[in-house]
Tab-separated table of C-alpha atoms in Angstrom:
chain	number	residue	atom	x	y	z
A	1	UNK	CA	56.001	-122.270	-7.436
A	2	UNK	CA	54.107	-124.647	-5.020
A	3	UNK	CA	53.165	-122.003	-2.491
A	4	UNK	CA	51.865	-119.446	-4.971
A	5	UNK	CA	48.041	-120.332	-4.535
A	6	UNK	CA	48.301	-120.226	-0.751
A	7	UNK	CA	50.241	-116.873	-0.889
A	8	UNK	CA	47.686	-115.446	-3.441
A	9	UNK	CA	44.941	-116.431	-0.963
A	10	UNK	CA	46.784	-114.585	1.854
A	11	UNK	CA	46.993	-111.524	-0.512
A	12	UNK	CA	43.372	-111.751	-1.280
A	13	UNK	CA	42.310	-112.045	2.364
A	14	UNK	CA	44.589	-108.985	3.105
A	15	UNK	CA	42.897	-107.174	0.245
A	16	UNK	CA	39.382	-108.072	1.657
A	17	UNK	CA	40.323	-106.853	5.120
A	18	UNK	CA	41.825	-103.532	3.733
A	19	UNK	CA	38.656	-103.255	1.728
A	20	UNK	CA	36.526	-103.811	4.866
A	21	UNK	CA	38.538	-101.443	7.039
A	22	UNK	CA	38.265	-98.694	4.224
A	23	UNK	CA	34.548	-99.363	3.993
A	24	UNK	CA	34.147	-98.777	7.826
A	25	UNK	CA	36.255	-95.658	7.661
A	26	UNK	CA	34.507	-94.209	4.716
A	27	UNK	CA	31.004	-95.041	5.820
A	28	UNK	CA	31.140	-94.683	9.617
A	29	UNK	CA	34.053	-92.939	10.939
A	30	UNK	CA	34.714	-90.098	8.422
A	31	UNK	CA	31.148	-88.845	7.994
A	32	UNK	CA	30.744	-88.880	11.962
A	33	UNK	CA	29.218	-85.382	12.962
A	34	UNK	CA	30.883	-83.566	15.898
A	35	UNK	CA	28.419	-84.087	18.982
A	36	UNK	CA	30.245	-81.562	21.176
A	37	UNK	CA	29.913	-77.844	21.315
A	38	UNK	CA	32.934	-76.783	23.305
A	39	UNK	CA	36.080	-74.989	21.996
A	40	UNK	CA	38.626	-77.245	20.196
A	41	UNK	CA	35.975	-80.022	19.868
A	42	UNK	CA	36.725	-80.152	16.191
A	43	UNK	CA	40.351	-81.003	17.006
A	44	UNK	CA	39.186	-83.654	19.445
A	45	UNK	CA	36.770	-85.335	17.013
A	46	UNK	CA	39.638	-85.440	14.401
A	47	UNK	CA	41.990	-87.053	16.980
A	48	UNK	CA	39.248	-89.537	17.913
A	49	UNK	CA	38.687	-90.467	14.249
A	50	UNK	CA	42.446	-90.876	13.816
A	51	UNK	CA	42.746	-93.217	16.910
A	52	UNK	CA	39.802	-95.297	15.803
A	53	UNK	CA	41.179	-95.565	12.174
A	54	UNK	CA	44.682	-96.501	13.438
A	55	UNK	CA	43.065	-99.089	15.770
A	56	UNK	CA	41.291	-100.735	12.793
A	57	UNK	CA	44.654	-100.704	10.950
A	58	UNK	CA	46.358	-102.469	13.955
A	59	UNK	CA	43.571	-105.036	13.946
A	60	UNK	CA	44.302	-105.677	10.276
A	61	UNK	CA	48.073	-106.092	10.998
A	62	UNK	CA	47.207	-108.400	14.003
A	63	UNK	CA	44.974	-110.679	11.778
A	64	UNK	CA	47.420	-110.958	8.922
A	65	UNK	CA	50.279	-111.494	11.288
A	66	UNK	CA	48.423	-114.514	12.886
A	67	UNK	CA	47.562	-115.970	9.382
A	68	UNK	CA	51.270	-115.539	8.140
A	69	UNK	CA	52.785	-117.046	11.385
A	70	UNK	CA	50.333	-120.066	11.156
A	71	UNK	CA	51.334	-120.417	7.426
A	72	UNK	CA	54.969	-120.328	8.131
A	73	UNK	CA	54.867	-122.786	11.029
A	74	UNK	CA	52.831	-125.232	8.963
A	75	UNK	CA	55.177	-124.960	6.014
A	76	UNK	CA	58.331	-125.267	7.981
A	77	UNK	CA	57.091	-128.354	9.827
A	78	UNK	CA	55.903	-130.116	6.738
B	1	UNK	CA	41.766	-87.429	-22.490
B	2	UNK	CA	44.381	-87.709	-25.272
B	3	UNK	CA	48.101	-87.922	-25.317
B	4	UNK	CA	49.673	-86.536	-28.305
B	5	UNK	CA	52.673	-87.778	-30.470
B	6	UNK	CA	55.002	-85.469	-28.440
B	7	UNK	CA	53.833	-86.937	-25.174
B	8	UNK	CA	54.522	-90.506	-26.552
B	9	UNK	CA	57.833	-89.171	-27.823
B	10	UNK	CA	58.783	-88.152	-24.123
B	11	UNK	CA	57.903	-91.795	-22.962
B	12	UNK	CA	60.110	-93.126	-25.748
B	13	UNK	CA	62.827	-90.672	-24.717
B	14	UNK	CA	62.474	-91.785	-20.967
B	15	UNK	CA	63.262	-95.465	-22.115
B	16	UNK	CA	66.056	-94.549	-24.560
B	17	UNK	CA	67.931	-92.179	-22.042
B	18	UNK	CA	67.521	-94.776	-19.181
B	19	UNK	CA	68.702	-97.576	-21.407
B	20	UNK	CA	71.852	-95.730	-22.746
B	21	UNK	CA	72.658	-94.394	-19.318
B	22	UNK	CA	72.360	-97.765	-17.593
B	23	UNK	CA	74.519	-99.359	-20.258
B	24	UNK	CA	77.146	-96.682	-19.962
B	25	UNK	CA	76.896	-96.820	-16.052
B	26	UNK	CA	77.476	-100.553	-15.976
B	27	UNK	CA	80.776	-100.185	-17.938
B	28	UNK	CA	81.885	-97.448	-15.615
B	29	UNK	CA	81.037	-99.238	-12.458
B	30	UNK	CA	82.690	-102.328	-13.572
B	31	UNK	CA	85.750	-100.259	-14.684
B	32	UNK	CA	86.181	-98.862	-11.220
B	33	UNK	CA	85.347	-102.275	-9.625
B	34	UNK	CA	82.193	-100.886	-7.867
B	35	UNK	CA	80.521	-104.226	-7.589
B	36	UNK	CA	78.618	-106.252	-4.932
B	37	UNK	CA	78.284	-109.926	-4.396
B	38	UNK	CA	75.033	-111.407	-5.693
B	39	UNK	CA	74.155	-113.346	-2.523
B	40	UNK	CA	71.756	-115.637	-4.085
B	41	UNK	CA	73.890	-117.065	-6.855
B	42	UNK	CA	75.970	-120.351	-6.582
B	43	UNK	CA	79.576	-119.506	-6.483
B	44	UNK	CA	80.865	-115.813	-6.261
B	45	UNK	CA	79.166	-113.623	-8.760
B	46	UNK	CA	79.515	-109.959	-8.535
B	47	UNK	CA	77.026	-107.233	-9.927
B	48	UNK	CA	77.587	-103.581	-10.872
B	49	UNK	CA	76.125	-101.326	-8.136
B	50	UNK	CA	74.477	-98.793	-7.778
B	51	UNK	CA	72.459	-98.412	-11.084
B	52	UNK	CA	70.154	-95.881	-9.458
B	53	UNK	CA	71.822	-92.872	-10.972
B	54	UNK	CA	70.804	-94.074	-14.445
B	55	UNK	CA	67.116	-94.418	-13.291
B	56	UNK	CA	67.282	-90.890	-11.671
B	57	UNK	CA	68.805	-89.318	-14.824
B	58	UNK	CA	66.090	-91.006	-17.021
B	59	UNK	CA	63.338	-89.746	-14.676
B	60	UNK	CA	64.558	-86.203	-14.079
B	61	UNK	CA	65.173	-85.429	-17.801
B	62	UNK	CA	61.768	-86.845	-18.856
B	63	UNK	CA	59.954	-85.054	-15.915
B	64	UNK	CA	61.621	-81.714	-17.004
B	65	UNK	CA	60.418	-82.068	-20.584
B	66	UNK	CA	57.001	-83.057	-19.343
B	67	UNK	CA	56.835	-79.890	-17.185
B	68	UNK	CA	57.744	-77.769	-20.330
B	69	UNK	CA	55.006	-79.585	-22.232
B	70	UNK	CA	52.241	-79.417	-19.688
B	71	UNK	CA	52.947	-76.543	-17.435
B	72	UNK	CA	51.550	-78.637	-14.587
B	73	UNK	CA	52.539	-77.698	-10.978
B	74	UNK	CA	51.847	-81.270	-9.894
B	75	UNK	CA	54.614	-82.672	-12.126
B	76	UNK	CA	56.991	-80.030	-10.503
B	77	UNK	CA	55.969	-81.477	-7.157
B	78	UNK	CA	56.693	-85.024	-8.380
B	79	UNK	CA	60.050	-83.875	-9.728
B	80	UNK	CA	60.869	-82.362	-6.208
B	81	UNK	CA	59.962	-85.733	-4.613
B	82	UNK	CA	62.287	-87.483	-7.201
B	83	UNK	CA	65.137	-85.102	-6.443
B	84	UNK	CA	65.016	-85.352	-2.691
B	85	UNK	CA	64.432	-89.133	-2.555
B	86	UNK	CA	67.132	-89.766	-5.027
B	87	UNK	CA	69.699	-87.553	-3.146
B	88	UNK	CA	68.927	-89.514	0.016
B	89	UNK	CA	69.340	-92.772	-1.741
B	90	UNK	CA	72.604	-91.696	-3.404
B	91	UNK	CA	73.897	-90.615	0.007
B	92	UNK	CA	72.766	-94.086	1.354
B	93	UNK	CA	74.461	-95.988	-1.430
B	94	UNK	CA	77.775	-94.376	-0.694
B	95	UNK	CA	77.516	-93.956	3.029
B	96	UNK	CA	74.998	-96.090	4.733
B	97	UNK	CA	72.493	-93.901	6.585
B	98	UNK	CA	71.178	-96.615	8.801
B	99	UNK	CA	67.698	-98.196	9.221
B	100	UNK	CA	66.185	-95.385	11.325
B	101	UNK	CA	67.790	-92.275	9.701
B	102	UNK	CA	66.588	-93.183	6.198
B	103	UNK	CA	62.765	-93.206	6.704
B	104	UNK	CA	63.191	-89.975	8.852
B	105	UNK	CA	65.078	-88.240	6.127
B	106	UNK	CA	62.485	-89.435	3.501
B	107	UNK	CA	59.902	-87.316	5.342
B	108	UNK	CA	61.531	-84.380	3.503
B	109	UNK	CA	60.711	-86.016	0.125
B	110	UNK	CA	57.003	-85.520	0.896
B	111	UNK	CA	57.398	-81.729	1.374
B	112	UNK	CA	57.248	-80.622	-2.420
B	113	UNK	CA	53.778	-82.048	-2.601
B	114	UNK	CA	52.498	-80.354	0.662
B	115	UNK	CA	54.254	-77.086	0.059
B	116	UNK	CA	53.068	-76.758	-3.645
B	117	UNK	CA	49.640	-77.831	-2.641
B	118	UNK	CA	49.713	-80.424	-5.316
B	119	UNK	CA	46.961	-82.639	-3.828
B	120	UNK	CA	43.207	-82.729	-3.208
B	121	UNK	CA	42.407	-83.684	0.346
B	122	UNK	CA	39.839	-86.295	-0.814
B	123	UNK	CA	39.827	-89.910	-0.837
B	124	UNK	CA	37.622	-91.611	-3.464
B	125	UNK	CA	36.601	-95.199	-2.845
B	126	UNK	CA	33.967	-97.199	-4.756
B	127	UNK	CA	30.354	-96.540	-3.925
B	128	UNK	CA	31.381	-95.258	-0.335
B	129	UNK	CA	31.967	-91.931	-2.130
B	130	UNK	CA	34.522	-89.301	-1.342
B	131	UNK	CA	35.757	-88.493	2.052
B	132	UNK	CA	37.281	-85.028	2.655
B	133	UNK	CA	40.232	-85.206	5.065
B	134	UNK	CA	41.515	-81.509	5.242
B	135	UNK	CA	43.428	-81.874	8.447
B	136	UNK	CA	44.710	-85.442	8.356
B	137	UNK	CA	45.575	-85.577	4.628
B	138	UNK	CA	48.844	-83.549	4.760
B	139	UNK	CA	49.950	-85.800	7.510
B	140	UNK	CA	49.035	-88.936	5.431
B	141	UNK	CA	51.184	-87.473	2.619
B	142	UNK	CA	54.040	-86.923	5.031
B	143	UNK	CA	54.046	-90.625	5.938
B	144	UNK	CA	53.135	-92.115	2.614
B	145	UNK	CA	56.202	-91.100	0.620
B	146	UNK	CA	58.624	-92.765	3.261
B	147	UNK	CA	56.339	-95.734	3.323
B	148	UNK	CA	56.149	-96.425	-0.448
B	149	UNK	CA	59.944	-95.600	-0.879
B	150	UNK	CA	60.901	-98.091	1.925
B	151	UNK	CA	58.386	-100.628	0.687
B	152	UNK	CA	59.961	-100.851	-2.823
B	153	UNK	CA	63.303	-100.710	-1.138
B	154	UNK	CA	62.602	-103.773	1.136
B	155	UNK	CA	61.264	-105.909	-1.608
B	156	UNK	CA	64.520	-105.431	-3.653
B	157	UNK	CA	66.167	-108.632	-2.657
B	158	UNK	CA	66.431	-110.747	-5.741
B	159	UNK	CA	67.308	-110.036	-9.431
B	160	UNK	CA	64.771	-107.769	-11.231
B	161	UNK	CA	62.257	-107.784	-8.399
B	162	UNK	CA	62.008	-103.920	-7.552
B	163	UNK	CA	61.792	-102.715	-11.179
B	164	UNK	CA	59.532	-105.594	-12.335
B	165	UNK	CA	57.200	-105.055	-9.366
B	166	UNK	CA	56.966	-101.270	-10.113
B	167	UNK	CA	56.166	-101.955	-13.755
B	168	UNK	CA	53.321	-104.417	-12.806
B	169	UNK	CA	51.965	-102.334	-9.956
B	170	UNK	CA	51.903	-99.011	-11.817
B	171	UNK	CA	49.517	-100.432	-14.436
B	172	UNK	CA	46.489	-100.118	-12.053
B	173	UNK	CA	47.442	-96.501	-11.495
B	174	UNK	CA	47.815	-95.903	-15.171
B	175	UNK	CA	44.265	-97.416	-15.823
B	176	UNK	CA	42.722	-95.523	-13.023
B	177	UNK	CA	44.247	-92.119	-14.159
B	178	UNK	CA	43.129	-92.915	-17.726
B	179	UNK	CA	39.611	-93.459	-16.431
B	180	UNK	CA	39.715	-90.277	-14.541
B	181	UNK	CA	41.068	-88.414	-17.613
B	182	UNK	CA	44.111	-87.021	-15.995
B	183	UNK	CA	46.529	-86.774	-19.033
B	184	UNK	CA	49.313	-85.209	-16.996
B	185	UNK	CA	49.475	-88.065	-14.598
B	186	UNK	CA	48.971	-90.706	-17.223
B	187	UNK	CA	52.170	-89.171	-18.931
B	188	UNK	CA	54.090	-89.281	-15.743
B	189	UNK	CA	53.045	-92.788	-15.050
B	190	UNK	CA	53.982	-93.879	-18.420
B	191	UNK	CA	57.391	-92.327	-17.721
B	192	UNK	CA	57.747	-94.259	-14.644
B	193	UNK	CA	56.857	-97.554	-16.428
B	194	UNK	CA	59.140	-96.601	-19.295
B	195	UNK	CA	62.226	-95.916	-17.239
B	196	UNK	CA	61.645	-99.171	-15.122
B	197	UNK	CA	61.314	-101.153	-18.368
B	198	UNK	CA	64.641	-99.843	-19.649
B	199	UNK	CA	66.344	-100.678	-16.490
B	200	UNK	CA	64.611	-103.979	-16.250
B	201	UNK	CA	66.445	-105.042	-19.405
B	202	UNK	CA	69.673	-105.068	-17.332
B	203	UNK	CA	68.246	-105.727	-13.938
B	204	UNK	CA	66.201	-108.911	-14.876
B	205	UNK	CA	67.552	-112.345	-13.931
B	206	UNK	CA	70.570	-112.756	-14.093
B	207	UNK	CA	71.144	-109.072	-13.157
B	208	UNK	CA	74.040	-107.134	-14.769
B	209	UNK	CA	73.269	-104.173	-12.437
B	210	UNK	CA	71.443	-103.616	-9.061
B	211	UNK	CA	69.503	-100.265	-8.658
B	212	UNK	CA	70.733	-99.674	-5.058
B	213	UNK	CA	68.963	-97.601	-2.526
B	214	UNK	CA	69.231	-94.620	-5.005
B	215	UNK	CA	67.090	-96.493	-7.480
B	216	UNK	CA	64.614	-98.220	-5.398
B	217	UNK	CA	63.988	-95.286	-3.010
B	218	UNK	CA	63.459	-93.037	-5.953
B	219	UNK	CA	61.054	-95.396	-7.792
B	220	UNK	CA	58.995	-96.005	-4.469
B	221	UNK	CA	58.822	-92.313	-3.683
B	222	UNK	CA	57.811	-91.481	-7.198
B	223	UNK	CA	55.069	-94.209	-7.224
B	224	UNK	CA	53.702	-92.775	-3.895
B	225	UNK	CA	53.717	-89.383	-5.329
B	226	UNK	CA	51.862	-90.273	-8.403
B	227	UNK	CA	49.190	-92.064	-6.260
B	228	UNK	CA	48.807	-89.044	-4.046
B	229	UNK	CA	49.044	-86.341	-6.712
B	230	UNK	CA	46.851	-88.275	-9.117
B	231	UNK	CA	44.131	-88.858	-6.384
B	232	UNK	CA	44.344	-92.576	-6.884
B	233	UNK	CA	45.836	-93.311	-3.329
B	234	UNK	CA	43.799	-96.434	-2.427
B	235	UNK	CA	44.542	-98.045	-5.861
B	236	UNK	CA	48.238	-97.591	-5.032
B	237	UNK	CA	47.797	-99.254	-1.659
B	238	UNK	CA	45.837	-102.278	-3.092
B	239	UNK	CA	48.427	-102.658	-5.980
B	240	UNK	CA	51.555	-102.821	-3.730
B	241	UNK	CA	49.890	-104.970	-1.057
B	242	UNK	CA	52.460	-107.736	-1.445
B	243	UNK	CA	55.231	-105.402	-0.807
B	244	UNK	CA	53.465	-103.650	2.030
B	245	UNK	CA	52.942	-106.970	3.700
B	246	UNK	CA	56.608	-107.859	3.188
B	247	UNK	CA	57.522	-104.686	4.999
B	248	UNK	CA	55.141	-105.243	7.741
B	249	UNK	CA	56.309	-108.781	8.387
B	250	UNK	CA	59.801	-107.686	8.324
B	251	UNK	CA	59.256	-104.799	10.684
B	252	UNK	CA	57.044	-106.771	13.061
B	253	UNK	CA	59.352	-109.669	13.247
B	254	UNK	CA	62.589	-107.285	13.746
B	255	UNK	CA	60.704	-104.877	16.027
B	256	UNK	CA	62.950	-102.135	14.539
B	257	UNK	CA	64.143	-100.407	11.263
B	258	UNK	CA	67.142	-102.775	10.671
B	259	UNK	CA	68.980	-102.756	7.447
B	260	UNK	CA	69.069	-106.034	5.510
B	261	UNK	CA	72.965	-106.129	5.765
B	262	UNK	CA	72.728	-105.852	9.475
B	263	UNK	CA	70.449	-108.778	10.170
B	264	UNK	CA	71.827	-111.235	12.589
B	265	UNK	CA	69.906	-114.292	11.272
B	266	UNK	CA	69.048	-114.041	7.535
B	267	UNK	CA	65.557	-115.056	6.448
B	268	UNK	CA	66.787	-117.561	3.927
B	269	UNK	CA	69.964	-119.751	3.210
B	270	UNK	CA	71.570	-120.273	-0.071
B	271	UNK	CA	72.740	-123.912	-0.527
B	272	UNK	CA	75.895	-124.763	-2.659
B	273	UNK	CA	73.852	-125.506	-5.815
B	274	UNK	CA	72.085	-122.080	-5.551
B	275	UNK	CA	68.903	-123.322	-4.179
B	276	UNK	CA	67.303	-120.944	-1.663
B	277	UNK	CA	65.566	-122.320	1.482
B	278	UNK	CA	63.736	-120.812	4.380
B	279	UNK	CA	65.561	-120.352	7.557
B	280	UNK	CA	63.955	-122.376	10.573
B	281	UNK	CA	65.370	-120.217	13.299
B	282	UNK	CA	62.490	-118.283	14.971
B	283	UNK	CA	64.701	-115.180	15.183
B	284	UNK	CA	64.965	-114.880	11.378
B	285	UNK	CA	62.819	-112.086	10.007
B	286	UNK	CA	59.578	-112.934	8.167
B	287	UNK	CA	59.875	-111.909	4.574
B	288	UNK	CA	57.919	-112.631	1.349
B	289	UNK	CA	60.860	-114.742	0.029
B	290	UNK	CA	60.928	-116.734	3.265
B	291	UNK	CA	57.284	-117.419	2.845
B	292	UNK	CA	57.578	-118.493	-0.794
B	293	UNK	CA	60.396	-120.936	-0.055
B	294	UNK	CA	59.094	-122.220	3.231
B	295	UNK	CA	58.726	-126.013	2.800
B	296	UNK	CA	59.620	-125.467	-0.960
B	297	UNK	CA	63.252	-124.597	-1.589
B	298	UNK	CA	63.746	-123.151	-5.005
B	299	UNK	CA	66.236	-121.461	-7.192
B	300	UNK	CA	66.096	-117.679	-7.640
B	301	UNK	CA	64.170	-117.463	-10.866
B	302	UNK	CA	61.061	-119.297	-9.828
B	303	UNK	CA	61.040	-117.164	-6.607
B	304	UNK	CA	61.211	-113.966	-8.723
B	305	UNK	CA	58.357	-115.307	-11.028
B	306	UNK	CA	56.253	-116.156	-7.845
B	307	UNK	CA	56.787	-112.560	-6.675
B	308	UNK	CA	55.547	-111.400	-10.057
B	309	UNK	CA	52.467	-113.695	-9.965
B	310	UNK	CA	51.469	-112.312	-6.600
B	311	UNK	CA	52.110	-108.672	-7.910
B	312	UNK	CA	49.850	-109.453	-10.893
B	313	UNK	CA	47.166	-110.784	-8.524
B	314	UNK	CA	47.182	-107.525	-6.408
B	315	UNK	CA	47.353	-105.411	-9.572
B	316	UNK	CA	44.351	-107.116	-10.920
B	317	UNK	CA	42.423	-106.572	-7.658
B	318	UNK	CA	43.476	-103.031	-7.731
B	319	UNK	CA	42.408	-102.546	-11.276
B	320	UNK	CA	38.988	-103.962	-10.501
B	321	UNK	CA	38.549	-101.388	-7.599
B	322	UNK	CA	39.712	-98.668	-9.999
B	323	UNK	CA	37.242	-99.584	-12.740
B	324	UNK	CA	34.351	-99.919	-10.155
B	325	UNK	CA	35.231	-96.627	-8.610
B	326	UNK	CA	35.528	-94.504	-11.748
B	327	UNK	CA	33.323	-96.200	-14.263
B	328	UNK	CA	30.261	-97.362	-12.254
């Protein structure tokens, strides 16, 4: 069980990042008012919010993947 | 919020039914030689498979009694999710559906929640308050059930992991639902834990039975359904983070929905003495087990215990978020 502390740290980092992403979504993206007045603008703003949220999710995946790949390389070379 | 003696009786009934059904099923499966190789043991060890029908029987019978007791439409929706996901799982156990077809079919398991309207389109999160997602929420439900079902399915690689993992990660849901005061969902979560505990007696290391896709998909789908219907979605996400990471590593390294049995280069290798070591080949998928044994070859039991420790870490973090959200 040598790797348990390092893996727990990775879980904790992943948790903090999910927390951060959720905070951004909850405080900035979701409450965003619709600035447009044209027809179907409601749908457009929903799609925009969805795309930005998905982008944040991809950033989370990218960061975690980098951390994991570095960890695996270090461990396999040790 | 109070659960009466009858409700606790239903939870005990779920345990007894699953325990007896699993015990009987193991004898039946061994009798008809329906066993699979336990890949991570030294020598050739065969284990009864699939034990999922016993889990399904325990869940469905207890949920039916709960519906009679509570008359709660949300439990009917959860029962619908369990029936559809278990049907897909049983088909997959006997005739492999393939890596892509399975998640697509699991979209159907989300329908009972959407069609019965057994959800509130709000997400509650700490001091950030509640977000109303009227349009997006049904889409999130549609994706969530296949995600949780496949997540529990993907982590089921070692003896006792899937059921032990569900037991540990259901506790934050239970605490959050208790704090909210939702007695129906507390009852359903206790049933899930109870059924898993009964199956875990036979599934723990060294396993006498494997749950198969029928067991893991059903448990994962029900876990997701409780999180959605009970309005504790984010707690569920935080709690199963190790399994979610496992699924993402696997998917991103394979770049496709590939079944474990169809992997060309396995993530780990089993040495003659039963020690499991990480595969050095870059083409091997990244999995939680590979990360655990990387530079640290281990026997199966310490790896299982490490997965449980990581689950406890994420369960504690999820519980803290739950307490902060609904107490403060």
